[in-house]
Each structure stands twice: as structure tokens, then as C-alpha cells.
């Protein structure tokens, strides 16, 4: 049941946006129960074919000036956006309730207001008084920052006409609604119609528009997958509620790369940028313990050092546990299998726990080698020296492979005082940090534990630097 195959859809799933020509008790696409709601087709809702716009012109004749960036003034957010918001574009900021979306938007608007942009905040979830209280705490009161508490979509264009802002922010898309569309605020029909109107408004008035959207537990922006297609940029605001760390990533970005990560810490005075994340992630590190090693991972263009920890204990359960935090569970399973079959280190009847500290989620395969070393170190009770890092991806054959930007990762490690790096054979030399090259997992394990491993090499040949403490 795809969207295109349905000619005249009148029912849409509130959970995933799938459409069907008749009511169904269970959505055939996402399997959710009782989520199908009647939806009026767009034409009825006042859509219709638009009038033709400007005629085609040669691409070279298009003025690129219109796509200039407007910095939000929050460096970590601008890093993700590739310099700021683009006038006429729509950016969706998605995140779980309570993660800090309203705070981020208010801080960004305040900074832009301060630098001369007229900003209009439509707060549809909170009263103006509540927003004012928060703004006071954040030092975000500026005459250029206007606020209106009005959840009616039709009024937004009026307020935009009256105040002609440069930046418009809607908090949130689930709280506004159009009188022309049936269904309560937050329903797929409402969210989709409101988003379409806001996108049109942004283009008509060359408005940089920020839309806040709540995300459900499983990560989908409530209701509309379709919403992600109509906006220019989709930002995910994530973080572990129990940590102060907050991360902004671009899931989609029409004006630049999507691999950058912006980091903030939620404090008493709002979100504080974290320009040096390595220092944060390694702040409370205890050295001399087995099962831990540092890995320089890549987050966007930025190398970040994180601590990888492993714990391997005898299991009393029928099926031994495999548990991860901040890492990919499948990756751990794969590494355990490769360790067992290629390097003879089996975690057999042991529970295995692996984590990356600090609340970050690592997707970089360059963490493999550090994870393998942490697992071996934990299993043997051998502590890795405090000034060692490991970089490399591990293949199914047990081979250690190079990962992108190894030189930059080594430089960052050297900058933070690390003196020895375990790396694949092809890694480049970088001043300030010694390399211990390993081509296989077997060689790696031999360096961690010369007796249990198969070789005798420990640390560097001159003995000045060793892998273990
Ligand atoms: P909020 O921006 O309201 O989240 P969202 O819009 O995503 O639902 O932020 C909610 C949480 O952030 C709330 O639990 C309180 C916390 N917070 C701080 O810790 N410090 C602050 O300065 C602010 C404004 C909020
Ligand atoms: Mg909010």
C-alpha cells in the first residue's frame, strides 16, 4: 500500500502517514491499531493547482544570493546547518518531549534577534507568560523577538504580514491546526496541511522557518513521514535524559552535508555549546582498570575521543547476556564472533557488557578495534595503558582495516596527550604519537596479552611505550 498507488485516499494512519481508501482497524504499513483517521483530500482543503510562477531561466542566470545563510549564532547549531538557516527554507527540529527543543529554538531566535534579525515565535503549546519566564532565564529578551500564542494556521500568515519577520519559528507543528482540515491538532491530516502551508509561506516571503516537531519513542516524527519530504532540512535533537549532553544532527539537509554533529550541555541557563567534546567525554575517566581504552571516532568532520568500556563476567543465565550502551548491538555480536573464530578468544558462557561513556551514540566502525581491545582486556583482567588509543575497523576475516581520516584522529589524540595508537598497517605517521601497527585481531590480542595471545610483541620494539599498563 504505497502512497502513489492510492488514488483517492480518505484515511491516513496517524502513526506513519500511510493512506488507504477505506477505514482499517490496523494500519497495513506500520501495524499500529486504531490509528486510521479520515482525511479530506487536499483539493477539498483548499489546495488546487497553483498558478504558474516565473518562467524557466538558464541555471547560470539564477541569483545565488537568495540562498545566503543566516547564522543562528549558536555555533554548534550552525555547524550542523552548514553556517545557518537559509532564507525561504524550512527546517524541522524533531526530538522527544522534554529534550530541549523549545529551549534551543528560543536561544537561537534570541541570538538572531540580537544580531538584527526580526524573529517571530509562534508558541502554540505554551502561554506567552511561560515563554517569557524561560526567556528571562536564558537572557533571551530582545525587542526584535516577537511572540504570539496562537494555534490557528490561518492567523500565522496574518501575523507574518503584520510583523514581516526574517525568521519564523513554530513550536510546535503538532499544536497548530487549520480550520479547513478535519481532525484534531497533531493528526496526520493537520500536520501535513499545516506543514505544506508553512513551506509555501516560507517560499513566498523568503522566511527562514523553524518548525518544532515531537518525535515518538521509536524515532519517527509523530504522524508524518510525509513531513520530512516537504521541508528542506530535518534536524534530530537527541540525548539521554539522564545526561546533560544534547546532540543535533541533520537527517536531511538540502543545503549541505548531513554528517555534522552539534553538541550542547543542558544547564541551568539553557543549552551551552560543547566545543571540545573529547574533554567532556574523558573528564571522569579512571585509568588502571581493565576493559577500557580510548577511541578517536569521527563525528562529522570532527574527531572526538571517547572511552570504550567492556565488562565480561561469568553468566548464570540460560542464555548469556549481550548488552550495549552507545554502541551498535549487532556490531558487538559480530566482534565477539570474529574474536572467537579468528583469534581464539571466546566469551562463551559469559555475560558481555560494552559501552561508550558520556551518553553519545557511536556509529563509526572505526571503534571496532578499541572495542575488541576493551573486550580482551576485560576478559583477561589486563589494564591498557592510560595513554593508548585504538583506531580501526575489523573485518569478518579478523583483519584490521583503515577508516577515513585516520591522520586527523591521530592528531587529535596527540593533542590530548595520548602517546601510542594501535592502528592498521596502512595508517599514516603523524608527529607526536607513536604507532603500533596490527594487521589482524590475533596480532592485536598478542600485544594486549603476550602469553594468552600468540605473539610476543608488547608495545613498541624499543619498549619505551607499551600497550598495557
Ligand atoms: P524544553 O525546551 O521545554 O523541551 P521540549 O521543547 O523539547 O519539550 O526543555 C525541557 C527541559 O529542559 C526541562 O525538563 C527543563 C530543562 N531545562 C533546563 O535544564 N535548563 C534550562 O535552562 C531550561 C530552559 C530547561
Ligand atoms: Mg517544547
PDB file of C-alpha atoms in Angstrom, residues 385 387-388 420 458-460 463-469:
ATOM      1  CA  UNK A 385      47.958   1.914  29.431  1.00  0.00           C
ATOM      2  CA  UNK A 387      47.851   6.972  27.047  1.00  0.00           C
ATOM      3  CA  UNK A 388      46.820   4.451  24.384  1.00  0.00           C
ATOM      4  CA  UNK A 420      50.572   5.430  21.444  1.00  0.00           C
ATOM      5  CA  UNK A 458      54.179  -5.892  23.537  1.00  0.00           C
ATOM      6  CA  UNK A 459      54.094  -2.191  22.878  1.00  0.00           C
ATOM      7  CA  UNK A 460      56.838  -0.745  20.724  1.00  0.00           C
ATOM      8  CA  UNK A 463      59.981  -0.896  24.993  1.00  0.00           C
ATOM      9  CA  UNK A 464      59.534   2.828  25.595  1.00  0.00           C
ATOM     10  CA  UNK A 465      55.789   2.644  25.161  1.00  0.00           C
ATOM     11  CA  UNK A 466      53.660  -0.356  25.948  1.00  0.00           C
ATOM     12  CA  UNK A 467      50.095  -1.131  25.234  1.00  0.00           C
ATOM     13  CA  UNK A 468      49.344  -2.418  28.718  1.00  0.00           C
ATOM     14  CA  UNK A 469      49.953  -0.629  31.987  1.00  0.00           C
TER      15      UNK A 469
END
